[in-house]
Amino acid sequence: MTEPLLGAAARQAPFESPSREPPRRRGTAPGGHVCRGRKRRVEAFSCPFLFLFRGVEASPRRRLIPLPVWGGAWHTGAPRSERRDFSSFVARTNTCGELRSAHVGQKVTLYGWIQYQRQGLFLVLRDFQGLTQIIIPQDEARSHVKELLSSAPVESVVRVTGVVSLRPPGQENPKMPTGDIEVKVETAEVLNSCKKLPFEIKDFIKKSEALRMQYRYLDLRSFQLQYNLRLRSQIVMRMREYLCNLHGFVDVETPTLFKRTPGGAKEFLVPSREAGKFYSLPQSPQQFKQLLMVGGLDRYFQVARCYRDEGSRPDRQPEFTQIDIEMSFVDQNGIQRLIEGLLQYSWPEDRSPVTTPFPSMTYEEALADYGTDKPDTRFGMKIVDISDFSQRLGIHFVQNALSYPHGTVKAICIPQGMVSDIFTYSVRFMPDGSLKSLLTKFLGQEQQSELIQELKMQVDDVVLLAAGEHKRVCSALGSLRLESADLLEAAGLVLRDPAVFHFLWVVDFPLFLPKEDNPTELESAHHPFTAPHPSDTSLLYSDPTKVRSQHYDLVLNGSEVGGGSIRIHNAELQRFVLEKVLKEDSEVLSHLLDALEFGAPPHGGIALGLDRLISLIVGAQSIRDVIAFPKSFRGRDLMGNAPDYVTAEELEPYHIQVSWPVAEAEAKKN
Amino acid sequence: MTEPLLGAAARQAPFESPSREPPRRRGTAPGGHVCRGRKRRVEAFSCPFLFLFRGVEASPRRRLIPLPVWGGAWHTGAPRSERRDFSSFVARTNTCGELRSAHVGQKVTLYGWIQYQRQGLFLVLRDFQGLTQIIIPQDEARSHVKELLSSAPVESVVRVTGVVSLRPPGQENPKMPTGDIEVKVETAEVLNSCKKLPFEIKDFIKKSEALRMQYRYLDLRSFQLQYNLRLRSQIVMRMREYLCNLHGFVDVETPTLFKRTPGGAKEFLVPSREAGKFYSLPQSPQQFKQLLMVGGLDRYFQVARCYRDEGSRPDRQPEFTQIDIEMSFVDQNGIQRLIEGLLQYSWPEDRSPVTTPFPSMTYEEALADYGTDKPDTRFGMKIVDISDFSQRLGIHFVQNALSYPHGTVKAICIPQGMVSDIFTYSVRFMPDGSLKSLLTKFLGQEQQSELIQELKMQVDDVVLLAAGEHKRVCSALGSLRLESADLLEAAGLVLRDPAVFHFLWVVDFPLFLPKEDNPTELESAHHPFTAPHPSDTSLLYSDPTKVRSQHYDLVLNGSEVGGGSIRIHNAELQRFVLEKVLKEDSEVLSHLLDALEFGAPPHGGIALGLDRLISLIVGAQSIRDVIAFPKSFRGRDLMGNAPDYVTAEELEPYHIQVSWPVAEAEAKKN
C-alpha cells in the first residue's frame, strides 16, 4: 500500500559511493526496501495528520519521446565536422539507409536482412541504418535470383547487387528516407537463412520482456534499441572529446578487483586462490580517483563499470556505468560549470537544447518546496506552509501536530485536480465558489476564502493537506505531488513535456545524519570523504549535526543523474571525522589517510549515472532499454542463463564450498 | 634451467578467447607453466639432438626508449587540431610547464608540489606538466611568505601568485622548457603539508617494486608514470576517434557478470545470492560481440575490461584491457586494413611512424624461419634448414634424427656471435678461416666450406645447430635466437633498435591441434568459433588436422599484441565443429547456436591487448608500468591490501563458506 508512494525516481541509486567506507547499517523501511545511506524514505502513513491520500496505482511517469524516422537518426549526435564511413573495409557500396535520388543509375551492393518480401516481386532490405526497397528481377535469365530471394525466409541475411532507379511516379514513399528510389537486383546471395522465428517479429515488441531478454539478439535489431545504443555511444564519445581533448582530462582505468568495504553489504565478492581471502567489485572508483589526485594526475575521468549487489530491485542493474570525474584544485563551482559544459557539449542535436548554468537549490529548499532532494521542476504544485492559518483554525488534532518540535501544516494545490476523481477526501474548489471537503465542517466562510487566497486556488483545483513533523510532511506531500501529476496526466493533462529537460543542482546537504536505529550516533549523509561547507567547519567540533557538506547532486526531471563533492584533503580532519564524529576504526582506511599526509592536493569530483541519463534522454521506460545485455530485475541473464551452477571441483581452487540452505536446496535444484 | 628459454614474449597472453568454450585441459610444461590453448611451448632439451645450448640468464630484452623532457611531452599524441585547456574551471592561470619568456611581466597563479627548496631563496614547483622556478621574496614586507615557503617540507602542495620574470643572464636552463623564466612570488599558501616521506623521493625509483606499489600514489607523481598514463589515455582517445567518428563503430558495453565457461578454469567466480549459482568474470566479450553482430549492430568496439585468473604469473594481471572489435560482412583483409589504419591514426607523434600495410607471414613460415608464431623481425638470424647437408655428413645420431617423421637438422648463424664467449659448444668461424667446434671432428675441410657457404658465415660468427622433429627443432632454435640476441646486446651490439616498431601479421594457423594428452582427439588452436580457411572447408570432413583457420595474430617486435578471426556464422557448421570434431556438448552454447540460426551475418573481429601494446610503445619493462594501480605478480594490491579476509556473516548471503586447508589455515592466518 505504501509502495506507490515511491516513484521510479525515488528508487534510484546514488552515483557516488566510497569503495571502502566505514561500517554502516542500512535502514530498512517498512515496505521492505533497504534505504540508501541516510536519504531515507519517509512513510506517508506515519504522519500523525495526513489525510486526503488514497493508494493509487503507480503509473509510468515517462512517456516515449517521438523518435526520428528509421534511417534518419544515425548521423545526429555525431561530431558535426566529421563524416563517418560506414562502408569502409567491407564489400558493400552503401548502407540500406543511404540511397537517394542522387544515386540513381549507380550500381550498388547492399548487405542486410529481409524485412519483408512480397510475392516474389520486391523485398525490403534492412540494416542498422535504414530500409531500401529491392526489386526482384522477373526475367528468365535471372530466374535463379528470383528463386533465391523469393524463397529466403524473413530475417535472412542477403547480399544484393543492382542498379539504383527512381520509383515509378506515385509510388514514392515520403515517410522513408530512401522512399524515392528502389534497387533493381542483378545478382544476389543468401548469406544465412533464418529459421522460423519463435514469434512474429512485428509482435515481438508486445511479447513479455522475458522473451525479449531471452532473444536479446533479435530485440537488438529493433529500431528503438539500435537508436538507444548508438545514441549512447555517440553521447559518450562527445563527453570524451570534451573532457580529454578540450579540457585535458586523463582517462585512467582503475581496478575492479579490490577489497571489501567493511559493512559494504552491497559489494559482490570474488574468491581468490588464497584461502579465506576475497576481492570485491567496488561500487565506484571513489578511493582510486582520490588517490590519483594525490598522485598528481590533476584531472581524471573514466567511463567506469561499477557493481552493486542489491538482490532484486526494479530498474537496477548489478553492473552499471558512471561517468566518473575528479579534479585537483577545484571548488564546487568549478565542478558544476564543468558538468554543465559537458552536458551541453554532448547533448544530442535532436533534443531540445540544454541551457546553462543550471538552476541551483539547497537541500532545505528542495525539501520544503518539493518534499524531495530530487525535485521535478518541470511543473509547479509546490508545497505551501499553512501552519499559521491552521493554527488559527482551532482544530484540536491540528494544534496537537503543531505543538511537536518541527510541527507544521502544509499543502499542495493541484490545478485542475478535479479532472481526476480519486481525490475523494481532498479539499476541492467547487464551481459555486465553495470548498468541498471533509474538512469544510471545520472551516468558516472567511477561513475558506483565506485558504483559497493562500493557495491561489482556481475553480476545479484540489488541495492536499498534511500536518506533522516538517520533514515527514514534506516528503509525504512530495510523493503525493508526483502521484497527482501521474493521475492528472493519466486523465489527459500534460504537466511534464517529455521533450523538455530540467536540470537542477541540489546543494548544501547535511554532512551527517543521526543513525536511524540509534539517533544519538551520526553517520555520513553521503560518504565520509565529503568535505564540510567552509562556513560550517567550526561547527564540526561543537554541533556536527548542523554542518552542511560540500556535496552536490545533479537532478534531471526529478531523477538523480549525478552526485559528487569536494573531498577532505587534510589527514587530520579526515581522521577526526572518522574517529571522533563517526566513531569508526580508521585503520581500514589507513592507506588513504597515509596518502592525505603525503601532500594531497585539494580536490573534488562527481559521477554521472550514465544508464539513467541516457534513458531519460531517449525517454526509455527502463535503464534496461539503454543497455545491450541487461540483467533481469532478479539479476539474471535470461539469454545465456547466468548465474549458473558450478561443480564442487571448480570451487576447490578458491577454497570455498556451497552452504546449501537445508530445505531450499532441493527445491532450488529442481 | 629451461626457464630462460621462454622470453617475455613467450609468456604473453592470448588476447581473444571465448567467454564460454568447451572443456579443454591445459597442458603443463615441465617448467610448471601452463601452456595457452595448443600453442605449446616446446622444450629444448627434449630434442634428441640439440647441442650447443647452455642455460643463460634471461636479460631484459627491452630497453627504455628515451623520453621527451619533462614538460614537453603532454601535448604530443593529442589530437592535432585541438588545444587543451588545462586550467579551465580552476583558479590557476597556468600549469607549471607552460610559462615561457613570452609570459614575462604577467601575474600568474600556479598550484603544485615543492620539488626542491634551497636556503629560503628559491624553490622548484612541479605539477603534471612540468617544473617552474619560484623566487622566494626576501623583503621584510613579505617575510611571512618567505617563512611559509622556506619551512614547507618537500612534496607539500602550495599555491603561489607572482610575476613572471626573465632569469638573470647566464642562469637560464636550456634543459628545462621553462628554463628562461622564473616567478617572483608575491603571495603564497601552503594547501597541504607533506609529512616525512618513508624514503627519499629521488631514491624511490631504486626502491623495491613492492615499496613503489605500496606507495603507488607517490610513484604516480614520477615523470615516467605520468607520461605512460597520459600517453595511454591519448592513444585510446585517438583509437576511439578513428573507430567511432571516422568509421561508424558503436561503442557497446557488454556484461562482465556472465556465466562460467565449462572448463574455464581461468575465470574468476562471483557468488550470487542464489545458493550454488555463480557468475563468472569473462576472459573476453567474445560471445557478446558475436551476438551483437547477430543483433545487427554492424560495427562494434569496446575498450573492454577482461579477467583471467592464472594464479601467479610474471607480467600478467588478473584484470586487463583489450580493444575489442567486431564487424559484419567483413573478411580477413578488411580487419587487417582496419587495424593498420587504427594504429597508424593513433600512433604517438613522438615515435617513429608506422608504415602500412604490415607484412604478413603464414604460421608455417613463422615457425620455419623464426621458430615461433610471434617472430621478432627487427633482426635476422633466421633458421636455416641444413638437413641435406647433414644427411651427407654420415654422422650416426644426425642420421638417426633425420630418419624420424619430420626429422630435420636446422641452424641459426649468429653474426658476431664470438663477441660473447658463452657459446662454448657452438661452431665458430675462426679468423684463420677454420671452424672451431666439438663438431669439427666430424667435418672435413670441404664440408666446413660447404657449411660456411650454406649459412653465409662471416668471421667471428657462431652457428647453433639442432636436429630432431621439425616443430621442436624450430621452437628450440627460435628460443635460442632470442637468447642469443639478448647476449649479443648485453655484449654491446645493437640488434633491436628500441625506437623501431616492426608489426607483422601471422596468418593461416591450423584450426585444430591434437590434444596434448590424447593426440587422437582434437581441440581448437584458438577457439571453437574460428572459421576454417575457405579453401580448406572440405578437408573439415576428411582430415580436420589439415584445415587452416581464418585466425590472424598481430605481432609487434616479437610480442603478440592482438589476435582475431573470421567467425563461423553458419549454425550447422558450428554444430559440426563442436559436436563432431571437438566432441563437445553443444548444449552449453545453445543460445549462440540459436542465434546463428536466426539470420546471423558473416562476421569477424579482433582484440588488441592494450596493456602490452602501450608498454611496447613507451618501452616499459612491464605492463605494470602502464597501469595506474596494478596488482603484484601474485595478484595482490599492495597499497590497499586486496584480496582480504571477510567474515563468515558476510559470506552468508552468498551461501558459501571457506574450506580452510587443514594445515595451511593457521599458517595463513598468521
CSV table of N, CA and C in Angstrom, one decimal, chain A residues 84-86 88 92 113 157 192 195 217 221 226 230 232-233 240-241 245-247 251 253-254 256-257 259-260 269 271 273-274 278-279 294-299 305 307 309 319 321 569 597-600 631 635-636 640 644 650 654-655 657 659, chain B residues 84-86 88 92 113 157 192 195 217 221 226 230 232-233 240-241 245-247 251 253-254 256-257 259-260 269 271 273-274 278-279 294-299 305 307 309 319 321 569 597-600 631 635-636 640 644 650 654-657 659:
chain,number,residue,atom,x,y,z
A,84,ARG,N,31.2,10.0,-41.2
A,84,ARG,CA,31.5,8.6,-40.9
A,84,ARG,C,31.4,7.8,-42.2
A,85,ASP,N,32.4,6.9,-42.3
A,85,ASP,CA,32.3,6.0,-43.5
A,85,ASP,C,31.8,4.6,-42.9
A,86,PHE,N,30.6,4.3,-43.1
A,86,PHE,CA,30.0,3.1,-42.6
A,86,PHE,C,30.3,1.9,-43.6
A,88,SER,N,33.5,1.4,-45.1
A,88,SER,CA,34.9,1.2,-45.2
A,88,SER,C,35.2,-0.3,-44.8
A,92,ARG,N,30.3,-3.8,-49.2
A,92,ARG,CA,29.1,-3.1,-49.6
A,92,ARG,C,29.5,-1.7,-50.2
A,113,TRP,N,19.2,-7.5,-43.9
A,113,TRP,CA,18.2,-8.6,-43.5
A,113,TRP,C,16.9,-8.3,-44.3
A,157,VAL,N,19.8,-13.2,-44.1
A,157,VAL,CA,20.8,-12.2,-44.5
A,157,VAL,C,21.2,-12.3,-45.9
A,192,ASN,N,22.9,-16.2,-45.1
A,192,ASN,CA,22.5,-17.0,-44.0
A,192,ASN,C,20.9,-17.0,-44.0
A,195,LYS,N,15.9,-19.4,-39.7
A,195,LYS,CA,14.9,-20.4,-39.4
A,195,LYS,C,13.6,-19.8,-38.9
A,217,TYR,N,19.3,-10.8,-29.0
A,217,TYR,CA,19.9,-10.5,-30.2
A,217,TYR,C,18.9,-10.2,-31.3
A,221,ARG,N,17.8,-5.9,-33.0
A,221,ARG,CA,17.6,-5.4,-34.4
A,221,ARG,C,16.5,-4.4,-34.5
A,226,GLN,N,18.5,-0.1,-31.5
A,226,GLN,CA,19.6,0.4,-32.3
A,226,GLN,C,19.8,1.9,-32.0
A,230,ARG,N,23.2,3.4,-30.2
A,230,ARG,CA,24.0,4.3,-31.0
A,230,ARG,C,24.1,5.7,-30.4
A,232,ARG,N,23.7,6.4,-27.3
A,232,ARG,CA,24.6,6.3,-26.1
A,232,ARG,C,26.1,6.4,-26.5
A,233,SER,N,26.4,5.6,-27.5
A,233,SER,CA,27.8,5.6,-27.9
A,233,SER,C,28.3,7.0,-28.3
A,240,ARG,N,33.8,12.3,-24.0
A,240,ARG,CA,35.2,12.1,-24.0
A,240,ARG,C,36.0,13.2,-24.7
A,241,GLU,N,35.4,13.6,-25.8
A,241,GLU,CA,36.1,14.7,-26.6
A,241,GLU,C,36.2,16.0,-25.7
A,245,ASN,N,39.9,16.0,-24.9
A,245,ASN,CA,40.6,16.8,-25.9
A,245,ASN,C,40.5,18.3,-25.6
A,246,LEU,N,39.4,18.7,-25.0
A,246,LEU,CA,39.2,20.2,-24.7
A,246,LEU,C,39.8,20.6,-23.4
A,247,HIS,N,39.6,19.7,-22.4
A,247,HIS,CA,40.0,20.2,-21.0
A,247,HIS,C,41.1,19.3,-20.3
A,251,ASP,N,42.0,9.8,-19.1
A,251,ASP,CA,41.2,8.6,-19.0
A,251,ASP,C,42.0,7.5,-18.3
A,253,GLU,N,42.1,3.9,-16.2
A,253,GLU,CA,41.3,2.8,-15.8
A,253,GLU,C,41.7,2.4,-14.3
A,254,THR,N,40.7,2.2,-13.5
A,254,THR,CA,41.1,1.8,-12.1
A,254,THR,C,40.6,0.3,-11.9
A,256,THR,N,38.9,-3.1,-10.8
A,256,THR,CA,37.5,-3.6,-10.3
A,256,THR,C,37.7,-4.7,-9.3
A,257,LEU,N,38.9,-5.3,-9.3
A,257,LEU,CA,39.1,-6.3,-8.2
A,257,LEU,C,39.8,-5.6,-7.1
A,259,LYS,N,38.9,-4.6,-2.6
A,259,LYS,CA,38.9,-5.1,-1.3
A,259,LYS,C,37.5,-4.8,-0.7
A,260,ARG,N,37.0,-5.6,0.1
A,260,ARG,CA,35.7,-5.4,0.7
A,260,ARG,C,35.6,-4.2,1.5
A,269,LEU,N,31.4,-10.3,-4.0
A,269,LEU,CA,32.7,-10.8,-3.6
A,269,LEU,C,33.3,-11.7,-4.7
A,271,PRO,N,36.1,-14.7,-4.9
A,271,PRO,CA,37.0,-15.5,-4.1
A,271,PRO,C,38.4,-15.5,-4.8
A,273,ARG,N,42.5,-17.2,-4.8
A,273,ARG,CA,43.1,-18.5,-4.6
A,273,ARG,C,43.8,-18.6,-3.3
A,274,GLU,N,43.8,-17.5,-2.5
A,274,GLU,CA,44.3,-17.6,-1.1
A,274,GLU,C,43.1,-17.9,-0.2
A,278,PHE,N,39.2,-12.6,-0.2
A,278,PHE,CA,38.3,-12.3,-1.3
A,278,PHE,C,38.6,-10.9,-1.8
A,279,TYR,N,38.5,-10.8,-3.1
A,279,TYR,CA,38.4,-9.4,-3.7
A,279,TYR,C,36.9,-9.0,-3.6
A,294,VAL,N,46.1,12.5,-5.4
A,294,VAL,CA,47.3,12.5,-4.6
A,294,VAL,C,48.5,12.2,-5.4
A,295,GLY,N,48.3,11.4,-6.4
A,295,GLY,CA,49.4,11.1,-7.4
A,295,GLY,C,49.6,12.1,-8.4
A,296,GLY,N,49.0,13.3,-8.3
A,296,GLY,CA,49.3,14.4,-9.2
A,296,GLY,C,48.7,14.2,-10.6
A,297,LEU,N,47.7,13.4,-10.8
A,297,LEU,CA,47.1,13.2,-12.2
A,297,LEU,C,46.3,14.5,-12.6
A,298,ASP,N,45.9,15.3,-11.6
A,298,ASP,CA,45.3,16.6,-11.8
A,298,ASP,C,43.8,16.5,-12.3
A,299,ARG,N,43.6,15.8,-13.4
A,299,ARG,CA,42.2,15.7,-14.0
A,299,ARG,C,42.0,14.3,-14.5
A,305,ARG,N,32.9,1.0,-15.0
A,305,ARG,CA,31.9,0.0,-14.7
A,305,ARG,C,31.9,-0.1,-13.1
A,307,TYR,N,29.6,-1.8,-9.6
A,307,TYR,CA,28.9,-3.0,-9.3
A,307,TYR,C,28.1,-2.8,-8.0
A,309,ASP,N,25.4,-5.1,-5.5
A,309,ASP,CA,24.6,-6.3,-5.3
A,309,ASP,C,23.4,-5.9,-4.4
A,319,GLU,N,25.5,-4.5,-12.6
A,319,GLU,CA,26.6,-3.7,-13.0
A,319,GLU,C,26.0,-2.5,-13.8
A,321,THR,N,27.1,1.8,-15.2
A,321,THR,CA,28.2,2.6,-15.7
A,321,THR,C,28.1,4.1,-15.2
A,569,HIS,N,40.8,16.9,2.1
A,569,HIS,CA,42.2,16.6,1.7
A,569,HIS,C,43.2,16.7,2.9
A,597,GLU,N,48.4,12.5,4.0
A,597,GLU,CA,49.6,13.1,4.7
A,597,GLU,C,50.8,13.4,3.8
A,598,PHE,N,50.8,12.8,2.6
A,598,PHE,CA,51.9,13.0,1.8
A,598,PHE,C,51.7,14.0,0.7
A,599,GLY,N,51.1,15.1,1.0
A,599,GLY,CA,50.9,16.2,0.0
A,599,GLY,C,49.7,16.0,-0.9
A,600,ALA,N,48.6,15.7,-0.3
A,600,ALA,CA,47.3,15.6,-1.1
A,600,ALA,C,46.9,16.9,-1.5
A,631,LYS,N,20.6,-7.4,-17.2
A,631,LYS,CA,20.1,-8.5,-16.4
A,631,LYS,C,18.6,-8.2,-16.1
A,635,GLY,N,18.5,-10.1,-11.4
A,635,GLY,CA,19.9,-10.2,-11.6
A,635,GLY,C,20.3,-11.3,-12.6
A,636,ARG,N,19.4,-11.8,-13.4
A,636,ARG,CA,19.7,-13.0,-14.2
A,636,ARG,C,19.9,-12.5,-15.7
A,640,GLY,N,21.7,-16.1,-21.7
A,640,GLY,CA,22.8,-17.1,-21.5
A,640,GLY,C,22.6,-17.9,-20.2
A,644,ASP,N,24.9,-19.4,-12.9
A,644,ASP,CA,24.6,-20.9,-13.1
A,644,ASP,C,25.4,-21.7,-12.0
A,650,GLU,N,35.2,-27.1,-9.3
A,650,GLU,CA,35.6,-25.8,-9.8
A,650,GLU,C,35.7,-24.8,-8.7
A,654,TYR,N,39.4,-22.1,-5.1
A,654,TYR,CA,39.1,-20.9,-4.3
A,654,TYR,C,38.8,-21.2,-2.9
A,655,HIS,N,39.0,-22.5,-2.5
A,655,HIS,CA,38.8,-22.8,-1.1
A,655,HIS,C,37.4,-22.4,-0.5
A,657,GLN,N,33.0,-23.6,-0.5
A,657,GLN,CA,32.0,-24.6,-0.8
A,657,GLN,C,30.7,-24.0,-0.5
A,659,SER,N,27.1,-23.5,0.9
A,659,SER,CA,26.3,-23.9,2.1
A,659,SER,C,24.8,-24.0,1.6
B,84,ARG,N,44.2,21.9,-25.7
B,84,ARG,CA,43.6,21.6,-24.4
B,84,ARG,C,43.7,22.7,-23.5
B,85,ASP,N,42.7,22.9,-22.7
B,85,ASP,CA,42.8,23.9,-21.7
B,85,ASP,C,42.9,23.2,-20.3
B,86,PHE,N,44.2,23.2,-19.8
B,86,PHE,CA,44.4,22.5,-18.6
B,86,PHE,C,44.1,23.4,-17.3
B,88,SER,N,41.1,25.3,-17.2
B,88,SER,CA,39.7,25.7,-17.1
B,88,SER,C,39.1,25.2,-15.8
B,92,ARG,N,44.0,28.4,-11.0
B,92,ARG,CA,45.4,28.7,-11.6
B,92,ARG,C,45.3,29.4,-12.9
B,113,TRP,N,53.5,21.0,-6.4
B,113,TRP,CA,54.2,20.4,-5.3
B,113,TRP,C,55.6,21.0,-5.2
B,157,VAL,N,52.0,20.8,-0.9
B,157,VAL,CA,51.2,21.4,-2.0
B,157,VAL,C,51.0,22.8,-1.7
B,192,ASN,N,48.6,22.0,1.7
B,192,ASN,CA,48.7,20.7,2.4
B,192,ASN,C,50.2,20.4,2.6
B,195,LYS,N,54.1,15.2,5.2
B,195,LYS,CA,54.9,14.7,6.3
B,195,LYS,C,56.1,14.0,5.8
B,217,TYR,N,50.6,6.0,-5.0
B,217,TYR,CA,50.2,7.4,-5.3
B,217,TYR,C,51.4,8.3,-5.3
B,221,ARG,N,53.5,10.2,-9.2
B,221,ARG,CA,54.0,11.6,-9.4
B,221,ARG,C,55.2,11.6,-10.3
B,226,GLN,N,53.5,9.4,-15.1
B,226,GLN,CA,52.6,10.4,-15.7
B,226,GLN,C,52.6,10.3,-17.2
B,230,ARG,N,49.3,9.2,-19.4
B,230,ARG,CA,48.7,10.2,-20.3
B,230,ARG,C,48.8,9.8,-21.7
B,232,ARG,N,48.8,6.7,-22.8
B,232,ARG,CA,47.8,5.7,-22.9
B,232,ARG,C,46.4,6.3,-23.1
B,233,SER,N,46.1,7.3,-22.3
B,233,SER,CA,44.8,7.9,-22.5
B,233,SER,C,44.6,8.5,-23.9
B,240,ARG,N,39.5,5.7,-30.4
B,240,ARG,CA,38.0,5.9,-30.4
B,240,ARG,C,37.6,6.8,-31.5
B,241,GLU,N,38.4,7.9,-31.8
B,241,GLU,CA,38.0,8.8,-32.8
B,241,GLU,C,38.0,8.1,-34.2
B,245,ASN,N,34.2,7.9,-34.8
B,245,ASN,CA,33.9,9.1,-35.6
B,245,ASN,C,34.2,8.9,-37.1
B,246,LEU,N,35.2,8.2,-37.4
B,246,LEU,CA,35.6,8.0,-38.8
B,246,LEU,C,34.9,6.8,-39.5
B,247,HIS,N,34.8,5.7,-38.7
B,247,HIS,CA,34.3,4.5,-39.4
B,247,HIS,C,33.0,3.9,-38.8
B,251,ASP,N,30.3,2.0,-29.8
B,251,ASP,CA,30.9,1.6,-28.5
B,251,ASP,C,29.8,1.0,-27.6
B,253,GLU,N,28.9,-1.4,-24.3
B,253,GLU,CA,29.4,-2.1,-23.1
B,253,GLU,C,28.7,-3.4,-23.0
B,254,THR,N,29.5,-4.5,-22.8
B,254,THR,CA,28.9,-5.8,-22.6
B,254,THR,C,29.1,-6.2,-21.1
B,256,THR,N,30.1,-7.9,-17.6
B,256,THR,CA,31.2,-8.7,-17.0
B,256,THR,C,30.8,-9.7,-16.0
B,257,LEU,N,29.5,-9.6,-15.6
B,257,LEU,CA,29.0,-10.7,-14.8
B,257,LEU,C,28.2,-11.6,-15.8
B,259,LYS,N,28.6,-16.1,-17.2
B,259,LYS,CA,28.4,-17.4,-16.8
B,259,LYS,C,29.7,-18.2,-17.0
B,260,ARG,N,29.9,-19.1,-16.1
B,260,ARG,CA,31.1,-19.9,-16.2
B,260,ARG,C,31.3,-20.6,-17.5
B,269,LEU,N,35.2,-16.5,-10.3
B,269,LEU,CA,33.8,-16.7,-10.0
B,269,LEU,C,33.3,-15.6,-9.1
B,271,PRO,N,30.1,-15.3,-6.5
B,271,PRO,CA,28.9,-15.9,-5.9
B,271,PRO,C,27.7,-15.0,-6.1
B,273,ARG,N,23.4,-14.5,-5.0
B,273,ARG,CA,22.5,-14.7,-3.8
B,273,ARG,C,21.7,-16.0,-4.0
B,274,GLU,N,21.7,-16.6,-5.1
B,274,GLU,CA,21.0,-17.9,-5.3
B,274,GLU,C,22.0,-19.0,-5.0
B,278,PHE,N,26.7,-19.2,-9.6
B,278,PHE,CA,27.8,-18.2,-9.6
B,278,PHE,C,27.8,-17.5,-11.0
B,279,TYR,N,28.1,-16.2,-10.9
B,279,TYR,CA,28.5,-15.5,-12.2
B,279,TYR,C,30.0,-15.9,-12.4
B,294,VAL,N,24.8,-10.6,-34.6
B,294,VAL,CA,23.5,-11.2,-34.9
B,294,VAL,C,22.4,-10.1,-34.7
B,295,GLY,N,22.6,-9.3,-33.8
B,295,GLY,CA,21.7,-8.2,-33.5
B,295,GLY,C,21.7,-7.0,-34.4
B,296,GLY,N,22.6,-7.1,-35.4
B,296,GLY,CA,22.6,-6.1,-36.5
B,296,GLY,C,23.3,-4.8,-36.1
B,297,LEU,N,24.2,-4.9,-35.1
B,297,LEU,CA,24.9,-3.7,-34.7
B,297,LEU,C,26.0,-3.3,-35.7
B,298,ASP,N,26.4,-4.2,-36.6
B,298,ASP,CA,27.2,-4.0,-37.7
B,298,ASP,C,28.7,-3.7,-37.4
B,299,ARG,N,29.0,-2.8,-36.5
B,299,ARG,CA,30.4,-2.5,-36.2
B,299,ARG,C,30.5,-2.2,-34.7
B,305,ARG,N,37.2,-4.4,-20.3
B,305,ARG,CA,37.9,-5.0,-19.2
B,305,ARG,C,37.7,-6.5,-19.2
B,307,TYR,N,39.1,-10.4,-17.6
B,307,TYR,CA,39.6,-11.0,-16.4
B,307,TYR,C,40.2,-12.4,-16.7
B,309,ASP,N,42.1,-15.5,-14.3
B,309,ASP,CA,42.7,-15.9,-13.0
B,309,ASP,C,43.8,-17.0,-13.3
B,319,GLU,N,43.2,-8.5,-14.1
B,319,GLU,CA,42.3,-7.8,-15.0
B,319,GLU,C,43.1,-7.0,-15.9
B,321,THR,N,43.0,-5.0,-20.2
B,321,THR,CA,42.1,-4.3,-21.1
B,321,THR,C,42.4,-4.6,-22.5
B,569,HIS,N,29.6,-18.4,-39.1
B,569,HIS,CA,28.3,-17.8,-38.9
B,569,HIS,C,27.1,-18.7,-39.3
B,597,GLU,N,21.2,-19.4,-36.1
B,597,GLU,CA,20.1,-19.8,-36.9
B,597,GLU,C,19.1,-18.7,-37.3
B,598,PHE,N,19.1,-17.6,-36.5
B,598,PHE,CA,18.1,-16.6,-36.8
B,598,PHE,C,18.7,-15.5,-37.6
B,599,GLY,N,19.4,-15.8,-38.7
B,599,GLY,CA,19.9,-14.7,-39.6
B,599,GLY,C,21.2,-14.1,-39.1
B,600,ALA,N,22.2,-14.8,-38.7
B,600,ALA,CA,23.5,-14.2,-38.3
B,600,ALA,C,24.2,-13.8,-39.5
B,631,LYS,N,48.2,-5.0,-9.9
B,631,LYS,CA,48.4,-6.0,-8.9
B,631,LYS,C,49.8,-6.5,-9.0
B,635,GLY,N,48.9,-11.3,-7.7
B,635,GLY,CA,47.5,-10.8,-7.8
B,635,GLY,C,47.1,-10.0,-6.6
B,636,ARG,N,48.1,-9.4,-5.9
B,636,ARG,CA,47.7,-8.6,-4.7
B,636,ARG,C,47.8,-7.1,-5.0
B,640,GLY,N,46.3,-1.2,-1.0
B,640,GLY,CA,45.0,-1.3,-0.2
B,640,GLY,C,44.9,-2.7,0.4
B,644,ASP,N,41.3,-9.7,0.7
B,644,ASP,CA,41.4,-9.7,2.2
B,644,ASP,C,40.4,-10.6,2.8
B,650,GLU,N,29.5,-12.2,6.3
B,650,GLU,CA,29.5,-11.5,5.0
B,650,GLU,C,29.3,-12.6,3.9
B,654,TYR,N,25.6,-15.2,0.3
B,654,TYR,CA,26.0,-15.9,-0.9
B,654,TYR,C,26.1,-17.4,-0.8
B,655,HIS,N,25.7,-17.9,0.4
B,655,HIS,CA,25.6,-19.3,0.6
B,655,HIS,C,26.9,-20.0,0.4
B,656,ILE,N,28.0,-19.4,0.8
B,656,ILE,CA,29.3,-20.1,0.7
B,656,ILE,C,30.0,-20.0,2.0
B,657,GLN,N,30.9,-21.0,2.2
B,657,GLN,CA,31.8,-20.9,3.3
B,657,GLN,C,33.2,-21.3,2.9
B,659,SER,N,36.6,-23.3,2.8
B,659,SER,CA,37.1,-24.6,3.2
B,659,SER,C,38.6,-24.4,3.5
